[in-house]
Short mmCIF file of the C-alpha atoms (twelve columns), coordinates in Angstrom:
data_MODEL
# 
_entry.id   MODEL 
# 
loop_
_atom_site.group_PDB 
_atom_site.id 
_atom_site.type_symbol 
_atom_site.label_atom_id 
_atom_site.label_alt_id 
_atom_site.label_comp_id 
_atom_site.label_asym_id 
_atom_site.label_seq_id 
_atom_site.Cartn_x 
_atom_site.Cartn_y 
_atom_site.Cartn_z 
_atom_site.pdbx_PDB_model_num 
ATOM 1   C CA . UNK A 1   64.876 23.369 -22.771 1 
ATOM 2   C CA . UNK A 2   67.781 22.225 -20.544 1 
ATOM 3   C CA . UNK A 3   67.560 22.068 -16.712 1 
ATOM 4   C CA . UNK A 4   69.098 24.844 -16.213 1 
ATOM 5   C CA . UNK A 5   66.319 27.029 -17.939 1 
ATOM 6   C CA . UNK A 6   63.728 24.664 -16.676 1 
ATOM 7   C CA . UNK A 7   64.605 25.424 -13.247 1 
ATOM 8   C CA . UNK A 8   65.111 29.336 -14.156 1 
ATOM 9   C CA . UNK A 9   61.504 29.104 -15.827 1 
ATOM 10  C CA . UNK A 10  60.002 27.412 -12.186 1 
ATOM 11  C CA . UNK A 11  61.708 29.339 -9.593  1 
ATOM 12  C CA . UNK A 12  60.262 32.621 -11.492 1 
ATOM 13  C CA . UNK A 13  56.689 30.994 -11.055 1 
ATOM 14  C CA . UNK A 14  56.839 30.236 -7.468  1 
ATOM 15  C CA . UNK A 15  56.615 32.816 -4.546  1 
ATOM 16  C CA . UNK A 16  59.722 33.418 -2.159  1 
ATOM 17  C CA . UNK A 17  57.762 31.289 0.403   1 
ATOM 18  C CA . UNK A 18  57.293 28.578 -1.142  1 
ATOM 19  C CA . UNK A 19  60.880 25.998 -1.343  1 
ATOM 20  C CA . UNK A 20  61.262 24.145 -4.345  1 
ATOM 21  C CA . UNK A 21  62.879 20.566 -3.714  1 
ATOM 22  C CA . UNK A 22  64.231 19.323 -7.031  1 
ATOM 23  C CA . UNK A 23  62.819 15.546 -7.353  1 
ATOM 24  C CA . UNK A 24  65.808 13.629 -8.603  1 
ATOM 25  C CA . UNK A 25  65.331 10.601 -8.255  1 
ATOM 26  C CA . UNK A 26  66.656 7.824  -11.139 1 
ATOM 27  C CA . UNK A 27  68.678 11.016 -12.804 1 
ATOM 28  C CA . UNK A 28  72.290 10.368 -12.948 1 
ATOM 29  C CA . UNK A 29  74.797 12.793 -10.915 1 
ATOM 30  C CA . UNK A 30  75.636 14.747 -14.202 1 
ATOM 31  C CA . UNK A 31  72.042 16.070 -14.251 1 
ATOM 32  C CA . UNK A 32  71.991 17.048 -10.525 1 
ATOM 33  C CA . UNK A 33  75.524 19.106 -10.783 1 
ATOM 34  C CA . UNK A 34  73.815 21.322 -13.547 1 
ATOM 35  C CA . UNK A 35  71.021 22.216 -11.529 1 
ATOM 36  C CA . UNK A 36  73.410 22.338 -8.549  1 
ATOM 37  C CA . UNK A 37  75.289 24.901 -10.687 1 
ATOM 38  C CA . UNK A 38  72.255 26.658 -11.763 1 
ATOM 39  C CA . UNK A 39  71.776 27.442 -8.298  1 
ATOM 40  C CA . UNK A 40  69.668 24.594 -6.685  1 
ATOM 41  C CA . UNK A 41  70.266 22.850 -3.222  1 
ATOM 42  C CA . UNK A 42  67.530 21.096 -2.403  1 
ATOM 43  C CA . UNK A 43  67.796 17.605 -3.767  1 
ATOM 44  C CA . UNK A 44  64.674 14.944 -3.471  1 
ATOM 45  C CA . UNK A 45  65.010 11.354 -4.060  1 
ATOM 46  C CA . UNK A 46  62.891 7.932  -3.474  1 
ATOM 47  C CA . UNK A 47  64.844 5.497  -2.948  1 
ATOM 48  C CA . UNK A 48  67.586 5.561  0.066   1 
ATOM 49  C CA . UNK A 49  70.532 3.688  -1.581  1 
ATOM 50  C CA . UNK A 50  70.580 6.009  -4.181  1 
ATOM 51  C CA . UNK A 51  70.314 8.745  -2.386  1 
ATOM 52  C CA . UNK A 52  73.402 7.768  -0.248  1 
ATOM 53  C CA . UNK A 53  75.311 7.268  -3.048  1 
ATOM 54  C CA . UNK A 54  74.555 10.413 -4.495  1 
ATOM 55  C CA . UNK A 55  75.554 12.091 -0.660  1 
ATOM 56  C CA . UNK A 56  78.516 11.075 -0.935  1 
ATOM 57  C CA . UNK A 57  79.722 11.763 -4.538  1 
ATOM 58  C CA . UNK A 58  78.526 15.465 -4.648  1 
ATOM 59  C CA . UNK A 59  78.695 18.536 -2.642  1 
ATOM 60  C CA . UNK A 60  77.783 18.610 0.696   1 
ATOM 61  C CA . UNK A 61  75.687 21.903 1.465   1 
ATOM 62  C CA . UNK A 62  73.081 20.107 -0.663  1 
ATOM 63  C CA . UNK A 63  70.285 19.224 1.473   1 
ATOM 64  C CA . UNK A 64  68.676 15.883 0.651   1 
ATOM 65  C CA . UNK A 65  64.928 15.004 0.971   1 
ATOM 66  C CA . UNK A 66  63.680 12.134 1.425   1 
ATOM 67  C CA . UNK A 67  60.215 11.935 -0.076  1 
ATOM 68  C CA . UNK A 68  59.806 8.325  -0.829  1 
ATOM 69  C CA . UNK A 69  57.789 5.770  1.817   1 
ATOM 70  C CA . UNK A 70  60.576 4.768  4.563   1 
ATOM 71  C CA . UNK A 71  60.853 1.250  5.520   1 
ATOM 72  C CA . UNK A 72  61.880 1.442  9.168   1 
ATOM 73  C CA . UNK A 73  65.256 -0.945 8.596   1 
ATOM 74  C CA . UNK A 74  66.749 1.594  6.080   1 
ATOM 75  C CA . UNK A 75  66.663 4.718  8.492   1 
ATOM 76  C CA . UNK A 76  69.686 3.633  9.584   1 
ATOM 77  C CA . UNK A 77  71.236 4.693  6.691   1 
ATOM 78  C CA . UNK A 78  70.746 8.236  5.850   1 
ATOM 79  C CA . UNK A 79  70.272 8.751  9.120   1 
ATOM 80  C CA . UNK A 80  74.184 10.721 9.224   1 
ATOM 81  C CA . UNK A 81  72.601 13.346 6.521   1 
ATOM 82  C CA . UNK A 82  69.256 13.354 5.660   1 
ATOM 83  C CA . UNK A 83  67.756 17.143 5.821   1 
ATOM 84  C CA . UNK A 84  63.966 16.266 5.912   1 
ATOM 85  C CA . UNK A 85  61.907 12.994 5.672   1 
ATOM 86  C CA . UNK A 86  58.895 13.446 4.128   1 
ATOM 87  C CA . UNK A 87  56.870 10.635 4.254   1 
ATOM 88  C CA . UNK A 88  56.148 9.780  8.268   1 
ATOM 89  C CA . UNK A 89  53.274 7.941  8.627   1 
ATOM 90  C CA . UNK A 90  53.768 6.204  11.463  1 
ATOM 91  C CA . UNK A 91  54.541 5.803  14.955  1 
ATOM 92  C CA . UNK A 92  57.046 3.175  14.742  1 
ATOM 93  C CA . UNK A 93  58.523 5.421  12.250  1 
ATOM 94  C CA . UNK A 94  59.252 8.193  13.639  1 
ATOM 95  C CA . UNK A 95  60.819 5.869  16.989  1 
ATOM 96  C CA . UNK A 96  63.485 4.308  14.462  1 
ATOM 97  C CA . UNK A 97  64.344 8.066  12.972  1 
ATOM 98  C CA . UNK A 98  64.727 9.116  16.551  1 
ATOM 99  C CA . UNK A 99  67.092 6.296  17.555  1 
ATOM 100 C CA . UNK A 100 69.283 6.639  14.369  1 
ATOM 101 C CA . UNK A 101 69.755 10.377 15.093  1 
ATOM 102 C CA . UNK A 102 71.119 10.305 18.378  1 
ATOM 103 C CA . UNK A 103 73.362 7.964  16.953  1 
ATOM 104 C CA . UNK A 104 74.947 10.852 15.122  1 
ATOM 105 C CA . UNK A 105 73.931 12.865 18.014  1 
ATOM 106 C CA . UNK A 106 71.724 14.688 15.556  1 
ATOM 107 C CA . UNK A 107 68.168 15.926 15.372  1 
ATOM 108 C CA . UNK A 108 66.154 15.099 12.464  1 
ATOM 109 C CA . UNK A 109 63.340 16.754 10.544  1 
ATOM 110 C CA . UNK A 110 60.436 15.469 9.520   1 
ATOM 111 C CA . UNK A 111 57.072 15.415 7.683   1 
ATOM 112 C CA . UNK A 112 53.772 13.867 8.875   1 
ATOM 113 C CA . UNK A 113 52.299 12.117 5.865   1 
ATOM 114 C CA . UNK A 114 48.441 12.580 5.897   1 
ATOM 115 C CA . UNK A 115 45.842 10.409 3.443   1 
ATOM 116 C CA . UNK A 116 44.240 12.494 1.603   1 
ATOM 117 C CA . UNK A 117 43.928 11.019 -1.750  1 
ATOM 118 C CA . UNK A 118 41.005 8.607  -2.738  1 
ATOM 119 C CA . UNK A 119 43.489 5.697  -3.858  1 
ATOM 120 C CA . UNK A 120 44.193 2.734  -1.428  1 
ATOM 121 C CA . UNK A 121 47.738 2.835  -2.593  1 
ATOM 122 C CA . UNK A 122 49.028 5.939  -0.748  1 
ATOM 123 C CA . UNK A 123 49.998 6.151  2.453   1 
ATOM 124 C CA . UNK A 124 49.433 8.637  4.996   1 
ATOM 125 C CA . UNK A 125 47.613 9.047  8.457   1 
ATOM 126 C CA . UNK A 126 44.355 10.102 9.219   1 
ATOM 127 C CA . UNK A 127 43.731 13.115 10.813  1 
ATOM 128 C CA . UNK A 128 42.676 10.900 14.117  1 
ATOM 129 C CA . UNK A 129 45.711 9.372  13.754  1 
ATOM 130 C CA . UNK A 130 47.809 12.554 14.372  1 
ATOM 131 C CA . UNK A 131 46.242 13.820 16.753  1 
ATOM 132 C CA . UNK A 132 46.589 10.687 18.657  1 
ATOM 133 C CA . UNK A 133 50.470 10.890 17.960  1 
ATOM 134 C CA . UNK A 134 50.846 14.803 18.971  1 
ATOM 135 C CA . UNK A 135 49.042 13.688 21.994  1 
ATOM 136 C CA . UNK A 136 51.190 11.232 23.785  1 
ATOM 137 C CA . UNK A 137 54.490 12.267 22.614  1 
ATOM 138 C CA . UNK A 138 54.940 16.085 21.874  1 
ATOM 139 C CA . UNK A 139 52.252 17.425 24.568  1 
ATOM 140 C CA . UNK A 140 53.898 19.624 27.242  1 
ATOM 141 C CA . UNK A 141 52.272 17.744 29.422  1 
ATOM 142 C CA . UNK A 142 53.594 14.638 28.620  1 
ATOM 143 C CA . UNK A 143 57.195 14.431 29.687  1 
ATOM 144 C CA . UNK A 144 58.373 11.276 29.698  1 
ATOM 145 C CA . UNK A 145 58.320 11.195 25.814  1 
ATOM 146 C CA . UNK A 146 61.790 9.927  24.333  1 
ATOM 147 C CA . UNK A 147 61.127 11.240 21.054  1 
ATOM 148 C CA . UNK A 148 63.878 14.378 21.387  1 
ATOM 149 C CA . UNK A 149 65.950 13.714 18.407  1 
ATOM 150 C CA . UNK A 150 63.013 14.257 16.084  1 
ATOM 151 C CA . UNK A 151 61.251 17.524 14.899  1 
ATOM 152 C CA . UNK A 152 57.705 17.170 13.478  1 
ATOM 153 C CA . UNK A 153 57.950 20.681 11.100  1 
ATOM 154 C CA . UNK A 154 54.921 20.461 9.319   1 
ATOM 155 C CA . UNK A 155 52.589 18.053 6.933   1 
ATOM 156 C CA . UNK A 156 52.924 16.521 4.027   1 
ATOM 157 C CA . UNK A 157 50.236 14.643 1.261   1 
ATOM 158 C CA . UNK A 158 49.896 13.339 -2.494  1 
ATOM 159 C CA . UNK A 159 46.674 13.967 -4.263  1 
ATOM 160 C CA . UNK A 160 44.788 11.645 -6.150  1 
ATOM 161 C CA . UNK A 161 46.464 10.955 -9.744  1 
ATOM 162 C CA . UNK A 162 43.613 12.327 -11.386 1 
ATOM 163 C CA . UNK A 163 42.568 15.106 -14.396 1 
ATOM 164 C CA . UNK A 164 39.972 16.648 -12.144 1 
ATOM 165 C CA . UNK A 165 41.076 19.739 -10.940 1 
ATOM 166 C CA . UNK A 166 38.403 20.159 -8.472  1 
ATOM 167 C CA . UNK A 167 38.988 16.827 -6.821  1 
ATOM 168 C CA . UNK A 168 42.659 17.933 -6.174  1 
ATOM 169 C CA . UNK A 169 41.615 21.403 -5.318  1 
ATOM 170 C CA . UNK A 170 39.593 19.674 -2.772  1 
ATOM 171 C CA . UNK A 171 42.260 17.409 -1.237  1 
ATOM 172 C CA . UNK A 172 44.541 20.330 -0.934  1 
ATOM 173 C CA . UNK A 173 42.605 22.253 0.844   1 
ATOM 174 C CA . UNK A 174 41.511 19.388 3.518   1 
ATOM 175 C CA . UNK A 175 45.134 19.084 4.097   1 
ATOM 176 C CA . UNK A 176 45.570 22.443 4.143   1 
ATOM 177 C CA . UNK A 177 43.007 22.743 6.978   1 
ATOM 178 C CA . UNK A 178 44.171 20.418 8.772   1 
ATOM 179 C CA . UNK A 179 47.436 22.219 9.003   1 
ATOM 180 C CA . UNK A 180 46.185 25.472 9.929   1 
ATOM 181 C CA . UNK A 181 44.410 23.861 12.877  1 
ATOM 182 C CA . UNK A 182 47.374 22.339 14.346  1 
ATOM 183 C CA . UNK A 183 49.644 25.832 13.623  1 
ATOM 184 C CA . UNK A 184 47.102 28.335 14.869  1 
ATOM 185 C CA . UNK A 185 45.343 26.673 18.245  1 
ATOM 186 C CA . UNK A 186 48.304 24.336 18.438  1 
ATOM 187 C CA . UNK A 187 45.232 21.641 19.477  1 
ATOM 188 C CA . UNK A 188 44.360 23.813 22.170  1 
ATOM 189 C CA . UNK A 189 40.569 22.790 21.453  1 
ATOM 190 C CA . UNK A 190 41.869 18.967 23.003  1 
ATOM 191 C CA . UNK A 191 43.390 20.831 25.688  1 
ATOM 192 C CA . UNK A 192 46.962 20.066 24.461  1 
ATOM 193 C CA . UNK A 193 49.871 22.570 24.210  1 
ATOM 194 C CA . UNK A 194 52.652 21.224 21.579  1 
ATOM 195 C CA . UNK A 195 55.907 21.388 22.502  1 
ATOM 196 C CA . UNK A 196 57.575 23.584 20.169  1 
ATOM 197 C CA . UNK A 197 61.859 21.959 20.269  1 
ATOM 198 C CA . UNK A 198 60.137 19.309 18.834  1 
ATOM 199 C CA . UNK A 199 56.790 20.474 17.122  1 
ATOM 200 C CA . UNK A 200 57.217 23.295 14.835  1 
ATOM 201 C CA . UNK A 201 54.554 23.195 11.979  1 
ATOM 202 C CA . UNK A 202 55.812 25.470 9.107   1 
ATOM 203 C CA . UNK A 203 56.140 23.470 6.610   1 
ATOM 204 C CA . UNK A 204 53.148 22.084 4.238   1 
ATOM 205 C CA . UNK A 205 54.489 19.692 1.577   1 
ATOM 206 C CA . UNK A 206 51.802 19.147 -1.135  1 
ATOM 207 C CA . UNK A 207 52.425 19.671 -5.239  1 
ATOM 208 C CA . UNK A 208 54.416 18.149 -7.901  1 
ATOM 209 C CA . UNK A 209 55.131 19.014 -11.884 1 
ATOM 210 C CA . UNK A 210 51.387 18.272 -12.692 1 
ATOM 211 C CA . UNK A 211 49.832 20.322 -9.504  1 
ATOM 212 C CA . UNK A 212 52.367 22.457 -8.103  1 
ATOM 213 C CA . UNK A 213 50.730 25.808 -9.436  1 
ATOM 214 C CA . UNK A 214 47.431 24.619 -7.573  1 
ATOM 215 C CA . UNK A 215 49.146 23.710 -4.867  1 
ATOM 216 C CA . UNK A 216 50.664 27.044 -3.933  1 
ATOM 217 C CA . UNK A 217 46.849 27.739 -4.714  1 
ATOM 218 C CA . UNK A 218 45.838 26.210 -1.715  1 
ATOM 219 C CA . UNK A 219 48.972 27.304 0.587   1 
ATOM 220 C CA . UNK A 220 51.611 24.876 0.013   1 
ATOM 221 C CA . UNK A 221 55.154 26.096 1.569   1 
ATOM 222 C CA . UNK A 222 57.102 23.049 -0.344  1 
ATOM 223 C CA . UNK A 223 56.707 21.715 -3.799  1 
ATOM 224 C CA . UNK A 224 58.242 18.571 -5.110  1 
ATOM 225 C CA . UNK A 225 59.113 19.333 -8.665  1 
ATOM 226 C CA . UNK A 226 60.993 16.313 -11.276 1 
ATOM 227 C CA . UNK A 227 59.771 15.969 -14.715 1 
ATOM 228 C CA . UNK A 228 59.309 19.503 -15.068 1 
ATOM 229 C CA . UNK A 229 62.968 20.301 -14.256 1 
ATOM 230 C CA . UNK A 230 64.892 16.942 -15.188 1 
ATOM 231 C CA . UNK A 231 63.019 15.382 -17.804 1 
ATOM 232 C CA . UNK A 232 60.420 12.494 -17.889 1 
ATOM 233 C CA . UNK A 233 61.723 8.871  -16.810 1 
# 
């Protein structure tokens, strides 16, 4: 099938809450513009360079994601139009994104990237870990925190690359847990009270070709769909 109908087949599988982003990263520009013409603006990639260079070659009401892991000395340069980082998982982090985007006097969304896979390999917070970082910098309380060109909208995670169903059932739901605790009491259980221009959790990342369908499942709000729409690599 060509992208076009691959997209068409997708879109009439997912729910009207749930937002697609269309992984296309290594796929030329020629691929993009057909599912750009098919209707798609929500654009994925890995690997900054090439996302820049694709920025600047096609249309610009395309929002770009970037879902890859961010080195902190390449922020700088999608920093002018990146829609939504992904893959935060870390303090230092999210301080570069913030200085690059009041640089363009912008404010930047982003993901918190939480372990929950059993591989070493991925990266991602613990649940600790956020808390800790919700804490000191986006607790009404706290109000010397610098952090005001940033906007933590939700979590993000990768399952373990694995056949068992019930093992990624299982991770998705953890995350999804985790979510619901920050969204619902807003940590009011650590006495905290999140401040919401800069912590607004509506967004749970989690899915891709292989696991999307379980995903959704388990209440994802974002899937990250590539081979399914584009191809493999």
């Amino acid at each position: 099938m060509s992208i076009t109908q691959n997209l068409s087949q997708i879109k009439s599988q997912i729910p009207s809450n749930v937002t697609l982003v269309a992984v296309s990263k290594t796929k030329p520009v020629s691929d993009l513009m057909e599912a750009y013409n098919a209707g798609q603006r929500i654009f994925g990639e890995n690997k900054i360079q090439e996302m820049t260079d694709k920025w600047q070659e096609m249309p610009k009401d395309i929002q770009w994601h970037m879902i890859g892991h961010v080195q902190t000395n390449k922020v700088k340069f999608m920093a002018e139009y990146v829609s939504l980082i992904h893959g935060v998982d870390s303090l230092k982090l999210l301080e570069e994104i913030n200085k690059q985007a009041k640089k363009y006097n912008r404010i930047i969304d982003c993901l918190v990237q939480i372990h929950i896979a059993e591989e070493e390999t991925k990266f991602g917070l613990d649940e600790k870990e956020l808390n800790e970082i919700l804490k000191q910098h986006f607790d009404c309380a706290q109000c010397d925190s610098q952090l005001n060109n940033i906007k933590i909208v939700g979590l993000m995670g990768m399952a373990t690359f694995t056949n068992n169903q019930n093992q990624i059932k299982k991770e998705f739901k953890y995350l999804k847990s985790i979510f619901d605790k920050l969204k619902n009491i807003g940590l009011k259980s650590n006495a905290i009270e999140l401040k919401t221009e800069n912590c607004q959790l509506n967004t749970l990342s989690m899915g891709m070709s292989g696991d999307y369908k379980l995903a959704i499942e388990c209440g994802s709000t974002m899937v990250r769909i590539g081979s399914s729409i584009f191809g493999g690599r």
